[in-house]
Structures are given as structure tokens and as C-alpha cells.
Tab-separated table of C-alpha atoms in Angstrom:
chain	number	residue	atom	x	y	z
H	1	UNK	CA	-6.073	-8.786	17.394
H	2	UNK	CA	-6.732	-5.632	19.191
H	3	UNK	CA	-3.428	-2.847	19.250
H	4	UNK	CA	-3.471	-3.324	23.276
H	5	UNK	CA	-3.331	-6.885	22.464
H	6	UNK	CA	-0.368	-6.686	19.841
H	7	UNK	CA	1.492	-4.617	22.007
H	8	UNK	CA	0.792	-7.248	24.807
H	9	UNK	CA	2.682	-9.711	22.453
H	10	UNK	CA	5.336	-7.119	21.401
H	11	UNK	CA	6.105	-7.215	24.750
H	12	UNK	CA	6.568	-10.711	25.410
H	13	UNK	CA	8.502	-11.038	22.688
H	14	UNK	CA	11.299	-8.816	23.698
H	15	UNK	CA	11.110	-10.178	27.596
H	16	UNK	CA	11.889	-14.005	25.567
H	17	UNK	CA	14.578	-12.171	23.252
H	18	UNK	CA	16.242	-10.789	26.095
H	19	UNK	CA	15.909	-13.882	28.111
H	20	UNK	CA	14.167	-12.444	30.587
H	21	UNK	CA	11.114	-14.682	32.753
H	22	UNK	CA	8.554	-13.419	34.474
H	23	UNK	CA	10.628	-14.122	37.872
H	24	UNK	CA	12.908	-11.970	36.610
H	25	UNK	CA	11.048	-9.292	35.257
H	26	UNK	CA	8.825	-9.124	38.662
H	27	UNK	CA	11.964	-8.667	40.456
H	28	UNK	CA	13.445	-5.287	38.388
H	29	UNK	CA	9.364	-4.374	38.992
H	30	UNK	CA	9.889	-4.770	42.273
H	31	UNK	CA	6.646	-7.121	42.142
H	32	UNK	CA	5.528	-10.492	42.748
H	33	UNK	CA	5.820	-12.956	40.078
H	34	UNK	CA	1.756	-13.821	40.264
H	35	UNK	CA	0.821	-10.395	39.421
H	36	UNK	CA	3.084	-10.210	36.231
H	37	UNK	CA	1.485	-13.094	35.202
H	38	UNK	CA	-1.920	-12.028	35.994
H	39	UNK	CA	-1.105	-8.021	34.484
H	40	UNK	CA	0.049	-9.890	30.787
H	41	UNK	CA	-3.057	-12.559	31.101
H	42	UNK	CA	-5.577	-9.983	31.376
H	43	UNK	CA	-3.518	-7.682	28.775
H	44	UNK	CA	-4.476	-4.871	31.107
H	45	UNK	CA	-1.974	-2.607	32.388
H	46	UNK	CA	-1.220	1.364	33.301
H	47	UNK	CA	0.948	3.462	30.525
H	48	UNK	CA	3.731	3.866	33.779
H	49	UNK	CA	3.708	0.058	33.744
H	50	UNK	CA	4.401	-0.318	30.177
H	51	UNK	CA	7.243	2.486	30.604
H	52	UNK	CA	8.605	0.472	33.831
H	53	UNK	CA	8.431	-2.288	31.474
H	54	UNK	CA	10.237	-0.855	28.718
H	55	UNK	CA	13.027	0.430	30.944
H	56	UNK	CA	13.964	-2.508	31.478
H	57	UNK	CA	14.140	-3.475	28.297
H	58	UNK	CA	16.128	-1.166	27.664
H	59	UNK	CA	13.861	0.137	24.387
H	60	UNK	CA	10.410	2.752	24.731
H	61	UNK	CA	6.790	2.899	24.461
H	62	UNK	CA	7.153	4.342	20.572
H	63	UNK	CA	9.717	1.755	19.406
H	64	UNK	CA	7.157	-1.293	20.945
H	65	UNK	CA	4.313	0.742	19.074
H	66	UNK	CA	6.642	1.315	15.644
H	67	UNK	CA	6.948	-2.968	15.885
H	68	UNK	CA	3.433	-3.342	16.178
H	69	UNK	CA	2.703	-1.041	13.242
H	70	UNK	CA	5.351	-3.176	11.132
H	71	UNK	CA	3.737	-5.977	11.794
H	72	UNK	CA	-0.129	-5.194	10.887
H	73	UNK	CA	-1.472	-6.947	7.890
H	74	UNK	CA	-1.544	-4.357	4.894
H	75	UNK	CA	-4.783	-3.650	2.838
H	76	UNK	CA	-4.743	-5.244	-0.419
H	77	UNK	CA	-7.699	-2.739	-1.379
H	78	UNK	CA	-9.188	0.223	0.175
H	79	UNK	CA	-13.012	-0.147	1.143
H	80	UNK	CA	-15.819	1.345	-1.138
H	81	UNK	CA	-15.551	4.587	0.731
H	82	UNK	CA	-12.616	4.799	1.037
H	83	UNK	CA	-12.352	4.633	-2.860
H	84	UNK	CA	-14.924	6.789	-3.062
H	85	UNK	CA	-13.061	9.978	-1.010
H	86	UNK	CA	-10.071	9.138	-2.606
H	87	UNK	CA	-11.385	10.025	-6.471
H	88	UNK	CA	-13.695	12.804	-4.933
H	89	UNK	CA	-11.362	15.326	-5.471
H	90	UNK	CA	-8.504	14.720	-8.326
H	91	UNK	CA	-5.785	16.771	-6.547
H	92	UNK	CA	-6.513	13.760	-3.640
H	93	UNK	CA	-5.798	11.022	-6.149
H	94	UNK	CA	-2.647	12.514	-7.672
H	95	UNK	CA	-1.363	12.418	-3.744
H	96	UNK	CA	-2.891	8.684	-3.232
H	97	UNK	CA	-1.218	7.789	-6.910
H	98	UNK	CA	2.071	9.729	-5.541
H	99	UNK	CA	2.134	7.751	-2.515
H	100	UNK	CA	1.645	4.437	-4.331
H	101	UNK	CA	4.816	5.093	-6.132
H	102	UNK	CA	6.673	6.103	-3.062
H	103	UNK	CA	7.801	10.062	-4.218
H	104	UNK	CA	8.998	11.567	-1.384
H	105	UNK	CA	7.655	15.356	-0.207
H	106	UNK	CA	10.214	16.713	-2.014
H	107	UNK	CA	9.299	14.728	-5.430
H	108	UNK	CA	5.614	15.725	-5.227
H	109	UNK	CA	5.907	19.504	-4.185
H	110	UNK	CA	9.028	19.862	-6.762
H	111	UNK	CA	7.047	17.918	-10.079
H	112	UNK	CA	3.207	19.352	-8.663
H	113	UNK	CA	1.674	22.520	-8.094
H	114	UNK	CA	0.720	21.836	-4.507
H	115	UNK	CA	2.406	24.395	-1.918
H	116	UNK	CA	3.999	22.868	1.260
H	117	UNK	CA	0.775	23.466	3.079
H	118	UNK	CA	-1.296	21.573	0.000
H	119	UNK	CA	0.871	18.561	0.562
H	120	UNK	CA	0.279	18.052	4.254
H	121	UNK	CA	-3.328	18.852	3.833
H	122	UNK	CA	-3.718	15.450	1.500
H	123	UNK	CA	-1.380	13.410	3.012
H	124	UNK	CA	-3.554	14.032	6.407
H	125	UNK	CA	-6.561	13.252	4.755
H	126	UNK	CA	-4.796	9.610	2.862
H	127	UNK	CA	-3.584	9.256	6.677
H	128	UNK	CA	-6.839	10.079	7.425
H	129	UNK	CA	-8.463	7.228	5.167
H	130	UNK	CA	-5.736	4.562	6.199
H	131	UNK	CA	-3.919	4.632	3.073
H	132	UNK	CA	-0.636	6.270	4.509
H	133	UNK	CA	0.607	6.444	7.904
H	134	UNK	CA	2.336	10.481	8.262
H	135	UNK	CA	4.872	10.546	10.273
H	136	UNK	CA	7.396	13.262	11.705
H	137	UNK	CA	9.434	15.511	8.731
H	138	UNK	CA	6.227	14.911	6.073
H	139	UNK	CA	7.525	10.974	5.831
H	140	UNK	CA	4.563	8.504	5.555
H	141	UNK	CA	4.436	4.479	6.192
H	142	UNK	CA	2.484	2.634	3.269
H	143	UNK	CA	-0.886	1.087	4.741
H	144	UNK	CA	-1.303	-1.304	1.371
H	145	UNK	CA	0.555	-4.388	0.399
H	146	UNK	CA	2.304	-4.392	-2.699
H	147	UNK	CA	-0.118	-6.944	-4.565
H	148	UNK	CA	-2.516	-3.484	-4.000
H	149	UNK	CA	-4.922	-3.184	-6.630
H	150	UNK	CA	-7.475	-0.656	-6.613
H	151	UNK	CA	-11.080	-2.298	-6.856
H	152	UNK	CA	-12.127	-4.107	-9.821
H	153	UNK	CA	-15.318	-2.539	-10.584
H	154	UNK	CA	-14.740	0.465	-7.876
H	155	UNK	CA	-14.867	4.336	-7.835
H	156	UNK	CA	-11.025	4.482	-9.175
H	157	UNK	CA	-11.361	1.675	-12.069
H	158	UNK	CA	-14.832	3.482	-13.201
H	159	UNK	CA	-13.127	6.861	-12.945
H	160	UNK	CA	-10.157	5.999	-15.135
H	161	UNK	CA	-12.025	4.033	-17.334
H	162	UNK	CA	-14.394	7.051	-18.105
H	163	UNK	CA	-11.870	9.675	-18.235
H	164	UNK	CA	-8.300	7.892	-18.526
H	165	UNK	CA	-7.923	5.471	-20.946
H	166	UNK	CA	-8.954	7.272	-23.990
H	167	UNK	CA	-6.107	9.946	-22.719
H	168	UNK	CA	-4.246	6.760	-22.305
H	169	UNK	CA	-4.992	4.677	-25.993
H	170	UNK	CA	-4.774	7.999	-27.978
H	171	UNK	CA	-0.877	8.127	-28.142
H	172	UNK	CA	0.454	6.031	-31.023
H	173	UNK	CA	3.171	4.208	-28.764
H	174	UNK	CA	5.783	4.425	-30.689
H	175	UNK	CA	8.074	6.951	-28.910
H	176	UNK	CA	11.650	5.685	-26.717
H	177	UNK	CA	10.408	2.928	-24.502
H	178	UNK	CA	6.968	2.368	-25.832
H	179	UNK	CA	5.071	-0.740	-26.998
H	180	UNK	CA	1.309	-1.779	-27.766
H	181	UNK	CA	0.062	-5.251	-28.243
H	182	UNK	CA	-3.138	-6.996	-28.644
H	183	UNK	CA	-3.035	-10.428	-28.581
H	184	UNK	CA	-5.844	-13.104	-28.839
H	185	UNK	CA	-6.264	-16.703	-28.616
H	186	UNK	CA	-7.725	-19.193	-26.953
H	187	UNK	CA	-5.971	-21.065	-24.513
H	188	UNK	CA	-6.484	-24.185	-21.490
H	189	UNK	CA	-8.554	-22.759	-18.532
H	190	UNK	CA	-5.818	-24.007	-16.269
H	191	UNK	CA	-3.094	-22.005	-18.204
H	192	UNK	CA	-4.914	-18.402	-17.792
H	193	UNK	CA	-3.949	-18.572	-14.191
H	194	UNK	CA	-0.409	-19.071	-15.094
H	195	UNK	CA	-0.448	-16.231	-17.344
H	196	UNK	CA	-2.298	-13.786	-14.997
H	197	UNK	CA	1.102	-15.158	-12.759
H	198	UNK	CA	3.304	-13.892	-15.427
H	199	UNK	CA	2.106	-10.117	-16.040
H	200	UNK	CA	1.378	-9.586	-12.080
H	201	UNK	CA	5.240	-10.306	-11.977
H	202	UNK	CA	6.098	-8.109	-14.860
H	203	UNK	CA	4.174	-5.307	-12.864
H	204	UNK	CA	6.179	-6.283	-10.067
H	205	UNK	CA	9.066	-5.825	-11.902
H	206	UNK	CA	8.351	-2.349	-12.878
H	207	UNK	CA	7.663	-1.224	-9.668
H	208	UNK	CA	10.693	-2.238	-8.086
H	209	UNK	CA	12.435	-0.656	-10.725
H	210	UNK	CA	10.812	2.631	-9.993
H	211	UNK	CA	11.566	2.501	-6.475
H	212	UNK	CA	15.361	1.712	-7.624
H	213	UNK	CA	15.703	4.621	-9.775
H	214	UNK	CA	14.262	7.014	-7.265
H	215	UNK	CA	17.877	8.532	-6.942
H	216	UNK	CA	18.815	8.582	-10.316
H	217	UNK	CA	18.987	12.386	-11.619
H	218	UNK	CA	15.942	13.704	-13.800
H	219	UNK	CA	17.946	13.501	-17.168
H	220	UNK	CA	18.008	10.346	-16.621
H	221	UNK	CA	13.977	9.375	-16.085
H	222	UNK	CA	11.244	9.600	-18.002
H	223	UNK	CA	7.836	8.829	-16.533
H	224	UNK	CA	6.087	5.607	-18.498
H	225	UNK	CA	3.211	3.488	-17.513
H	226	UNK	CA	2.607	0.392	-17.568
H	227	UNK	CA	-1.624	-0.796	-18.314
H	228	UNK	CA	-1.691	-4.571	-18.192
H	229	UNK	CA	-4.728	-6.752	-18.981
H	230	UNK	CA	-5.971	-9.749	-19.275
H	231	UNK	CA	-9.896	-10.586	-19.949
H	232	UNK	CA	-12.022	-13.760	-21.734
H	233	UNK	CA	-13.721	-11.234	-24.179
H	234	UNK	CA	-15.359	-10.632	-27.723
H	235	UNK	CA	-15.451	-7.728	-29.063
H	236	UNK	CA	-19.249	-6.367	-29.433
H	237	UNK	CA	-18.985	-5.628	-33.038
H	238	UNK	CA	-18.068	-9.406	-33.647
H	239	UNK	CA	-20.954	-10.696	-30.917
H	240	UNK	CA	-23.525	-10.815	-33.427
H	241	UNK	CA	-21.221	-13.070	-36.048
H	242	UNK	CA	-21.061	-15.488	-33.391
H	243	UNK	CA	-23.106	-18.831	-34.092
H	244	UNK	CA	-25.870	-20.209	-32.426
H	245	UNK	CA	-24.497	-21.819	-29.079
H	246	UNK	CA	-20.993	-21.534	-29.952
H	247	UNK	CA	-18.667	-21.214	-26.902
């Protein structure tokens, strides 16, 4: 659906909640009832329409455009250019990775070494690339869903896989808050599913939390995160041990 379309639809929907008809709507208009039809058939109407419109119901054009924008499906993943700008410049990804995690302006400029200016630059360009929506005071809209992932096998997931994880793996996890498990086993087909369930919830979990502890004073934060994974592998020193034909 096209955003003159949605607005179209925005628009009837507030004439029904208000209990408003077309009869009645072509008489505030001053207008016969035919060509109200006709104007929200064709979905094809001037801007001083839509304001005539919106006068009557009592709301205006950027509240009907702030409901359409509330209502637009949300990425699950960013397309392979996108990823690609994104991890093209690493001060770009700490913003995208900020955003993700909701920090306000404040957060970022206050715990980064970006200046004011710095900060607007990225978030433009993340508006830019659909990942954010900037709005008025350096606020921003999340364009993603919150089952976003970045691609499996994408520019992000290479990049952090090259340069992250051994950062990531060479702690010895055993500070305030820390764990690391390896687990193996074999398991029914039909449970790994369930399982995959279970730790997309736990990450879930962790991101609400993060988003309710936004307001709780430094002291009492510390910055952890969470790497969960879950893969039908062998390790490639063992491959070779393997027998002939053996699943």
C-alpha cells in the first residue's frame, strides 16, 4: 500500500470513529455526497482538501501522517546495502548499534566522542538508510521490529565475526554478571525449534530490561552483552575422526 493510499485509509478511519458518513462529511465540505465518494475512490485529492478534511476532524495533516508511520510494517533486516553503508564506516555502526538499544542523544554524545554536530550527521545518514526515522529535538522513531536481526551471512555478521568475537571470547567471563557455556548434544529435530524459541526469548528478555533501566543512574549499570547461539556443528579438528557415513 502506497503512503497516499494509507493516508486514504487513515482517513476513513477517523470519519467511522467519529461517526461521521460521507453525507455528513459532504455537508461540513460544503459538497455533494457523489464527489466525496468519488475523491476517497480514486484516493486522489488536493493537500487543502485533506486540511478541510482534517478540520473537521478536528485533528491535522501531521497527526494523520504520524498514524500512518505507526502503522507501517517494520524491517526485520536491513537490505544488503543497506548493511553494507552501515559497517562502511565504524563511527556509523556505533550510531546504528546505539539506536538499536534505544540511547537517547544525550546517552550517545555523553558515553561517545561524537560532538553534537557528529551525532546529527549519523543519525541523518541511519534516517537516511531507513533504519531510524529523526524527528524534531534529535528524537528518532525505530524503522526495525524487535525480532531485528542483522543478516545471517551479511556485511555486519562477517564484520564482527572477523574483528569482534575474538575481542569478544578473549575475556575469561568470570567477572560480576558473567557466564560462558558450551553445551553439546544431540537432540530430536523437532525439539531444536523449541529451543531456538527459548534463547530468542531470553534475548528478548534482556532487551526489555535494558530499555527498563534506561533511567537508572550510572552507578548503578554496567554495560554486558549478551552472544547467543545455536548451530548443528562439528568441530573441524574432530571432522576427520568421524566414520565413514556416520550422521
Amino acid at each position: 500500500m502506497s503512503t497516499t493510499q494509507a493516508l486514504i485509509e487513515r482517513m476513513k478511519t477517523e470519519l467511522k470513529s467519529a461517526g461521521l458518513t460521507y453525507a455528513a462529511l459532504a455537508r461540513e465540505l460544503g459538497m455533494a455526497e457523489s464527489s466525496i465518494k468519488r475523491m476517497f475512490a480514486r484516493g486522489e485529492m488536493p493537500l487543502s482538501r485533506v486540511d478541510e478534511i482534517c478540520r473537521v476532524l478536528k485533528t491535522d495533516f501531521a497527526e494523520l501522517a504520524r498514524h500512518v508511520a505507526d502503522t507501517k510494517p517494520q524491517r526485520r533486516e536491513l537490505t544488503l546495502e543497506q548493511e553494507q553503508a552501515v559497517v562502511s564506516d565504524r563511527r556509523l555502526l556505533l550510531m546504528a548499534i546505539c539506536c538499536l538499544s534505544q540511547w537517547t542523544f544525550e546517552q550517545i554524545v555523553a558515553t561517545y566522542r561524537f560532538t553534537d554536530a557528529e551525532c546529527i550527521k549519523y543519525l541523518t545518514q541511519l534516517d537516511r538508510l531507513g533504519v531510524i526515522e529523526l524527528r524534531p529535538l534529535n528524537r528518532y522513531r525505530l524503522h526495525v521490529a524487535k525480532t531485528f536481526r542483522w543478516r545471517p551471512d551479511g556485511p555486519v555478521m562477517n564484520y564482527f565475526r572477523k574483528d569482534v568475537l575474538a575481542d569478544y571470547y578473549s575475556g575469561s567471563f568470570d567477572g560480576e554478571g558473567e557466564m560462558l557455556m558450551l553445551v553439546h548434544g544431540q537432540i530430536g529435530r523437532s525439539l531444536a525449534a523449541l529451543f531456538n524459541e527459548r534463547l530468542q526469548r531470553v534475548a528478548q528478555d534482556f532487551a526489555q530490561q535494558h530499555l527498563a533501566d534506561q533511567r537508572l543512574p550510572p552507578d548503578q549499570k554496567r554495560p554486558y552483552t549478551v552472544l547467543i547461539g545455536m548451530r548443528s556443528w562439528l568441530f573441524a579438528a574432530f571432522r576427520d575422526l568421524k566414520r565413514e557415513g556416520d550422521a
